[in-house]
């Protein structure tokens, strides 16, 4: 009976193998490599390939759909989404070089890739198209290990274009470390404004003098002056530590016409962009403006006063509201400041700010001038960013605004306006851009015109226009009325 019981416990299963309650997970460590090796052999010999990939210059590759789909989400989507390409025997890829495609396929079938300085960026681009981050990371590591002053800017721009975080951070770190060498390279001049700021706005910048930073900005600016002039205030505010500059870099100057020279003056207590300068009661006032601090842009309430006798700036009473798109004028020893829905006045003798009746059509970035005991406010931008050419006059004694006839201007000519008072008349200097079509060719011309306002008829009259192609001031210019000293003139033509 005992023997019978033993036989029943070890009775064979139908296939002849004794049953057991334990299972072993057997794995061949060489299986994956063997599969890859066999797939590579079939790829090399063109066996069982079911798709032809054509890249730039007509180069074709016979491949296996499943291999491409396994390595690349791009191809997986192409072959499984039901699009036309999913049933085609041949697909064409635009923007991929033949060598890069060959390297991608070699990686797909072998997990290996050979990188050189000549192929690394093109391969990175192909991997970006095919969404293969493992190849991108290998390319990034290669470029990081081969950074030099001559190529670091190019690598940084490349990384910024493709949004590769590690490559961008490491190349930027290298640029800051080798800054003085890198800024001598031609590629430094090709940086965008935001790329330049991202490099310079750091305490890790390896310079022994702040003047080096200033000089690099000027070199970058001079490469494309017309296009980059508008960016200088923001770049200076974010990237230059003004207290560390030598005295020779002071940014407040006075022109001495008798000696035809500029005389340096003390700098503002606080560097600011877009402040308005007004002369009142024998002193110069710098009002409002903006700074770039912390995470962003901040408008200023602060006001500084320059006393020429003491040759220094001091802080006076701040405005009740911050302003950066304002205008300021002086009338009878008071300062008037306008911006949108706010209209303020300042009494220097009392160091006091007060509110006045705002204009009927609130605008910013307009033009202001005192004329016939009134403050004229011309043009500007409304809250919806619409540009207007409205004219209003504020009677200072009556504290009342009156609408005048709009300035006759077509917004399509993209005008730039400057307002001056000359010979007791309001004048508007207008730079206009006109686009015409001649024989299917677009031609751009720019004209500078001078308009005069007649307050009796409430009309603007054009009194002068420069001939075509005589000269162009660009978009950023100022107009001033002053005496002319012939001995200070220099021959420019």
Coordinates of C-alpha atoms in Angstrom, one line a residue, residues 76-393:
X76 CA 5.1 53.9 -35.7
X77 CA 2.5 56.6 -36.2
X78 CA 3.1 56.6 -39.9
X79 CA 2.6 52.9 -40.3
X80 CA -0.3 52.4 -37.8
X81 CA -2.5 55.5 -38.0
X82 CA -4.3 54.5 -41.2
X83 CA -2.8 57.3 -43.2
X84 CA -1.8 56.8 -46.9
X85 CA 1.8 56.0 -45.9
X86 CA 0.6 53.0 -43.9
X87 CA -0.1 51.1 -47.1
X88 CA 2.5 52.5 -49.4
X89 CA 5.5 50.5 -50.4
X90 CA 7.7 53.6 -50.5
X91 CA 7.7 56.8 -48.3
X92 CA 9.6 60.0 -48.8
X93 CA 11.2 61.9 -45.9
X94 CA 12.1 65.5 -46.4
X95 CA 14.9 67.2 -44.5
X96 CA 17.0 64.1 -43.7
X97 CA 20.4 63.5 -45.3
X98 CA 21.4 60.1 -46.7
X99 CA 24.3 59.7 -44.3
X100 CA 22.1 60.6 -41.3
X101 CA 19.4 58.1 -42.4
X102 CA 22.1 55.4 -42.8
X103 CA 23.4 56.1 -39.3
X104 CA 19.8 56.0 -37.8
X105 CA 19.2 52.6 -39.5
X106 CA 22.6 51.3 -38.3
X107 CA 21.6 52.3 -34.8
X108 CA 18.2 50.6 -35.2
X109 CA 19.7 47.3 -36.2
X110 CA 22.9 47.4 -34.0
X111 CA 22.3 49.9 -31.2
X112 CA 25.6 51.5 -32.2
X113 CA 26.3 54.8 -33.9
X114 CA 29.5 56.4 -35.1
X115 CA 29.7 60.2 -34.4
X116 CA 32.1 62.7 -36.0
X117 CA 32.2 66.5 -36.0
X118 CA 31.0 66.3 -39.6
X119 CA 27.8 64.3 -39.0
X120 CA 26.8 65.0 -35.4
X121 CA 24.4 67.9 -36.0
X122 CA 22.8 66.4 -39.1
X123 CA 22.2 63.2 -37.2
X124 CA 20.8 65.1 -34.3
X125 CA 18.3 66.8 -36.7
X126 CA 17.3 63.4 -38.1
X127 CA 16.8 62.0 -34.6
X128 CA 14.7 65.0 -33.8
X129 CA 12.4 64.4 -36.8
X130 CA 12.2 60.7 -36.0
X131 CA 11.7 61.3 -32.2
X132 CA 14.6 59.1 -31.1
X133 CA 15.9 60.8 -27.9
X134 CA 18.5 58.2 -27.2
X135 CA 20.4 59.3 -30.4
X136 CA 19.8 62.9 -29.6
X137 CA 21.4 62.4 -26.2
X138 CA 24.4 60.6 -27.7
X139 CA 24.9 63.5 -30.1
X140 CA 24.5 66.0 -27.3
X141 CA 27.2 64.3 -25.2
X142 CA 29.5 64.3 -28.2
X143 CA 29.1 68.0 -28.8
X144 CA 29.5 68.8 -25.2
X145 CA 32.8 66.9 -25.0
X146 CA 34.1 68.8 -28.1
X147 CA 33.2 72.3 -27.1
X148 CA 35.7 75.0 -28.0
X149 CA 35.6 78.8 -28.2
X150 CA 35.2 78.6 -32.0
X151 CA 32.1 76.4 -31.9
X152 CA 30.4 77.0 -28.5
X153 CA 28.1 79.7 -29.8
X154 CA 27.0 77.6 -32.7
X155 CA 26.3 74.7 -30.5
X156 CA 24.3 76.9 -28.1
X157 CA 22.3 78.3 -30.9
X158 CA 21.7 74.8 -32.2
X159 CA 20.6 73.6 -28.8
X160 CA 18.3 76.6 -28.4
X161 CA 16.7 75.9 -31.8
X162 CA 15.9 72.2 -30.9
X163 CA 15.1 72.9 -27.2
X164 CA 17.7 70.4 -25.8
X165 CA 18.0 71.4 -22.2
X166 CA 21.3 69.7 -21.3
X167 CA 23.1 70.7 -24.5
X168 CA 21.9 74.3 -24.1
X169 CA 22.9 74.6 -20.4
X170 CA 26.3 73.0 -20.9
X171 CA 27.2 75.1 -23.9
X172 CA 26.0 78.2 -22.1
X173 CA 28.1 77.3 -19.1
X174 CA 31.2 76.9 -21.4
X175 CA 30.5 80.3 -23.1
X176 CA 30.4 82.0 -19.7
X177 CA 33.6 80.3 -18.6
X178 CA 35.5 81.3 -21.8
X179 CA 33.6 84.5 -22.4
X180 CA 36.5 86.8 -23.4
X181 CA 37.6 84.3 -26.0
X182 CA 34.1 83.5 -27.3
X183 CA 33.1 87.1 -27.9
X184 CA 35.9 87.5 -30.4
X185 CA 34.3 84.8 -32.7
X186 CA 32.0 85.8 -35.6
X187 CA 29.2 83.5 -34.4
X188 CA 28.8 85.7 -31.2
X189 CA 27.4 88.4 -33.5
X190 CA 24.7 86.0 -34.7
X191 CA 23.0 85.6 -31.3
X192 CA 19.4 86.8 -31.0
X193 CA 18.5 89.4 -28.3
X194 CA 17.1 86.7 -26.0
X195 CA 20.0 84.4 -26.5
X196 CA 22.5 87.2 -25.7
X197 CA 20.6 88.1 -22.5
X198 CA 20.4 84.5 -21.4
X199 CA 24.2 84.3 -21.5
X200 CA 25.0 87.7 -20.0
X201 CA 22.4 87.8 -17.2
X202 CA 24.4 85.6 -14.8
X203 CA 26.7 86.0 -11.9
X204 CA 28.8 83.1 -13.3
X205 CA 30.1 85.2 -16.2
X206 CA 33.9 84.9 -16.1
X207 CA 35.0 88.6 -16.5
X208 CA 37.3 90.6 -14.3
X209 CA 35.8 93.9 -15.4
X210 CA 32.2 94.9 -16.1
X211 CA 33.4 96.9 -19.0
X212 CA 34.1 93.7 -20.9
X213 CA 30.3 92.9 -20.8
X214 CA 29.5 96.4 -22.0
X215 CA 32.0 96.2 -24.9
X216 CA 30.6 92.8 -26.0
X217 CA 27.1 94.2 -26.1
X218 CA 28.3 97.2 -28.2
X219 CA 30.1 94.8 -30.6
X220 CA 27.0 92.7 -31.0
X221 CA 24.9 95.9 -31.5
X222 CA 27.2 97.3 -34.2
X223 CA 26.8 94.2 -36.3
X224 CA 23.2 95.1 -37.2
X225 CA 22.7 98.6 -35.7
X226 CA 19.3 99.4 -37.3
X227 CA 17.6 96.2 -36.3
X228 CA 19.2 96.0 -32.8
X229 CA 19.1 99.6 -31.5
X230 CA 15.6 99.1 -30.0
X231 CA 17.0 96.2 -27.8
X232 CA 19.8 98.1 -26.1
X233 CA 17.8 99.6 -23.2
X234 CA 16.5 96.1 -22.2
X235 CA 19.9 94.5 -22.6
X236 CA 21.7 97.2 -20.6
X237 CA 19.1 97.1 -17.8
X238 CA 19.2 93.3 -17.5
X239 CA 22.9 92.6 -18.1
X240 CA 25.1 95.5 -17.0
X241 CA 25.8 96.0 -13.3
X242 CA 26.2 99.8 -13.5
X243 CA 27.7 100.2 -10.0
X244 CA 30.7 98.1 -11.1
X245 CA 31.5 100.2 -14.2
X246 CA 34.4 102.6 -14.0
X247 CA 33.7 106.4 -13.9
X248 CA 34.7 106.6 -17.6
X249 CA 31.4 104.8 -18.4
X250 CA 29.1 107.4 -16.8
X251 CA 26.0 107.7 -18.8
X252 CA 24.9 111.3 -18.1
X253 CA 26.5 114.0 -20.3
X254 CA 26.1 117.7 -21.0
X255 CA 27.1 119.3 -24.3
X256 CA 29.2 122.4 -24.2
X257 CA 28.5 124.2 -27.6
X258 CA 31.1 126.8 -27.0
X259 CA 33.9 124.2 -26.9
X260 CA 32.1 121.7 -29.1
X261 CA 32.6 118.9 -26.5
X262 CA 30.6 116.6 -24.2
X263 CA 31.2 116.9 -20.4
X264 CA 30.4 113.9 -18.1
X265 CA 28.0 114.4 -15.3
X266 CA 27.0 112.2 -12.3
X267 CA 24.8 109.2 -13.2
X268 CA 21.3 108.7 -11.9
X269 CA 20.9 107.2 -8.5
X270 CA 18.9 104.4 -10.1
X271 CA 19.4 103.2 -13.6
X272 CA 16.1 103.4 -15.5
X273 CA 14.7 103.1 -19.0
X274 CA 12.1 105.3 -20.6
X275 CA 12.2 108.1 -18.0
X276 CA 11.1 111.6 -19.0
X277 CA 13.4 114.5 -18.5
X278 CA 11.9 117.9 -17.7
X279 CA 13.7 121.2 -16.8
X280 CA 11.8 123.1 -14.2
X281 CA 12.8 125.8 -11.7
X282 CA 16.4 125.6 -12.7
X283 CA 16.7 121.8 -12.1
X284 CA 16.5 118.7 -14.2
X285 CA 13.9 116.0 -13.3
X286 CA 14.0 112.3 -14.3
X287 CA 10.5 111.0 -14.0
X288 CA 9.3 107.4 -13.8
X289 CA 10.4 104.9 -16.4
X290 CA 11.0 101.2 -16.0
X291 CA 13.6 98.7 -14.7
X292 CA 14.1 94.9 -15.3
X293 CA 14.5 93.3 -11.9
X294 CA 13.8 89.9 -10.5
X295 CA 11.5 88.0 -12.8
X296 CA 10.3 90.8 -15.0
X297 CA 9.7 94.4 -15.9
X298 CA 8.6 97.0 -13.3
X299 CA 7.3 100.5 -13.8
X300 CA 8.6 103.2 -11.5
X301 CA 7.0 105.9 -9.4
X302 CA 10.3 107.4 -8.3
X303 CA 11.6 110.8 -9.4
X304 CA 15.1 112.2 -9.3
X305 CA 16.2 115.8 -9.4
X306 CA 19.6 117.1 -10.7
X307 CA 21.0 120.3 -9.3
X308 CA 23.7 121.7 -11.6
X309 CA 25.1 123.9 -8.8
X310 CA 25.7 120.9 -6.5
X311 CA 26.4 118.6 -9.5
X312 CA 24.4 115.7 -8.0
X313 CA 21.1 113.8 -8.2
X314 CA 18.7 113.5 -5.3
X315 CA 15.4 111.7 -4.8
X316 CA 12.2 113.8 -4.5
X317 CA 8.6 112.9 -3.8
X318 CA 7.5 109.9 -5.8
X319 CA 4.5 109.9 -8.1
X320 CA 1.3 108.4 -6.7
X321 CA 1.2 105.9 -9.7
X322 CA 4.0 104.2 -11.6
X323 CA 4.5 105.3 -15.2
X324 CA 6.6 104.1 -18.1
X325 CA 4.6 105.2 -21.2
X326 CA 4.1 108.8 -20.1
X327 CA 4.8 112.3 -21.3
X328 CA 5.9 115.2 -19.2
X329 CA 5.9 119.0 -19.8
X330 CA 6.7 122.2 -17.8
X331 CA 4.5 125.2 -17.4
X332 CA 4.8 128.1 -15.0
X333 CA 7.1 126.3 -12.6
X334 CA 5.0 123.1 -12.4
X335 CA 5.5 119.7 -14.1
X336 CA 2.6 118.0 -15.8
X337 CA 2.7 114.2 -16.4
X338 CA 0.2 112.3 -18.6
X339 CA -0.4 108.6 -19.2
X340 CA -3.7 107.0 -20.1
X341 CA -6.3 107.6 -17.4
X342 CA -3.8 109.5 -15.2
X343 CA -3.0 113.2 -15.4
X344 CA -0.7 114.5 -12.6
X345 CA 1.0 117.8 -11.7
X346 CA 4.0 118.4 -9.5
X347 CA 5.0 121.5 -7.5
X348 CA 8.8 121.5 -6.9
X349 CA 8.5 124.2 -4.2
X350 CA 6.2 122.0 -2.1
X351 CA 7.5 118.7 -3.3
X352 CA 3.9 117.6 -3.9
X353 CA 2.0 115.6 -6.5
X354 CA -1.7 116.0 -7.3
X355 CA -4.3 114.7 -9.7
X356 CA -6.0 116.5 -12.6
X357 CA -8.9 115.8 -14.9
X358 CA -7.7 113.0 -17.3
X359 CA -8.0 113.4 -21.1
X360 CA -11.3 112.4 -22.7
X361 CA -9.7 109.7 -24.9
X362 CA -7.1 107.9 -22.6
X363 CA -3.9 107.0 -24.5
X364 CA -0.3 106.2 -23.9
X365 CA 2.8 106.8 -25.9
X366 CA 1.4 110.0 -27.4
X367 CA 3.1 113.4 -27.8
X368 CA 2.7 116.4 -25.5
X369 CA 3.7 120.1 -25.7
X370 CA 2.6 123.4 -24.2
X371 CA 1.1 125.8 -26.6
X372 CA -1.0 129.0 -26.0
X373 CA -1.4 128.3 -22.3
X374 CA -2.7 124.8 -23.0
X375 CA -1.2 121.3 -23.0
X376 CA -1.7 119.6 -26.4
X377 CA -1.7 115.8 -26.4
X378 CA -1.5 114.3 -29.9
X379 CA -1.9 110.7 -31.2
X380 CA -1.1 107.6 -29.0
X381 CA -2.2 104.1 -28.4
X382 CA -5.5 103.0 -26.7
X383 CA -6.0 100.2 -24.3
X384 CA -6.9 97.8 -27.1
X385 CA -3.5 98.6 -28.8
X386 CA -5.3 100.6 -31.5
X387 CA -3.2 103.5 -32.7
X388 CA -5.1 106.8 -32.8
X389 CA -4.3 110.3 -34.2
X390 CA -6.6 112.2 -31.8
X391 CA -5.7 115.7 -30.7
X392 CA -6.8 117.2 -27.4
X393 CA -6.0 120.5 -25.7

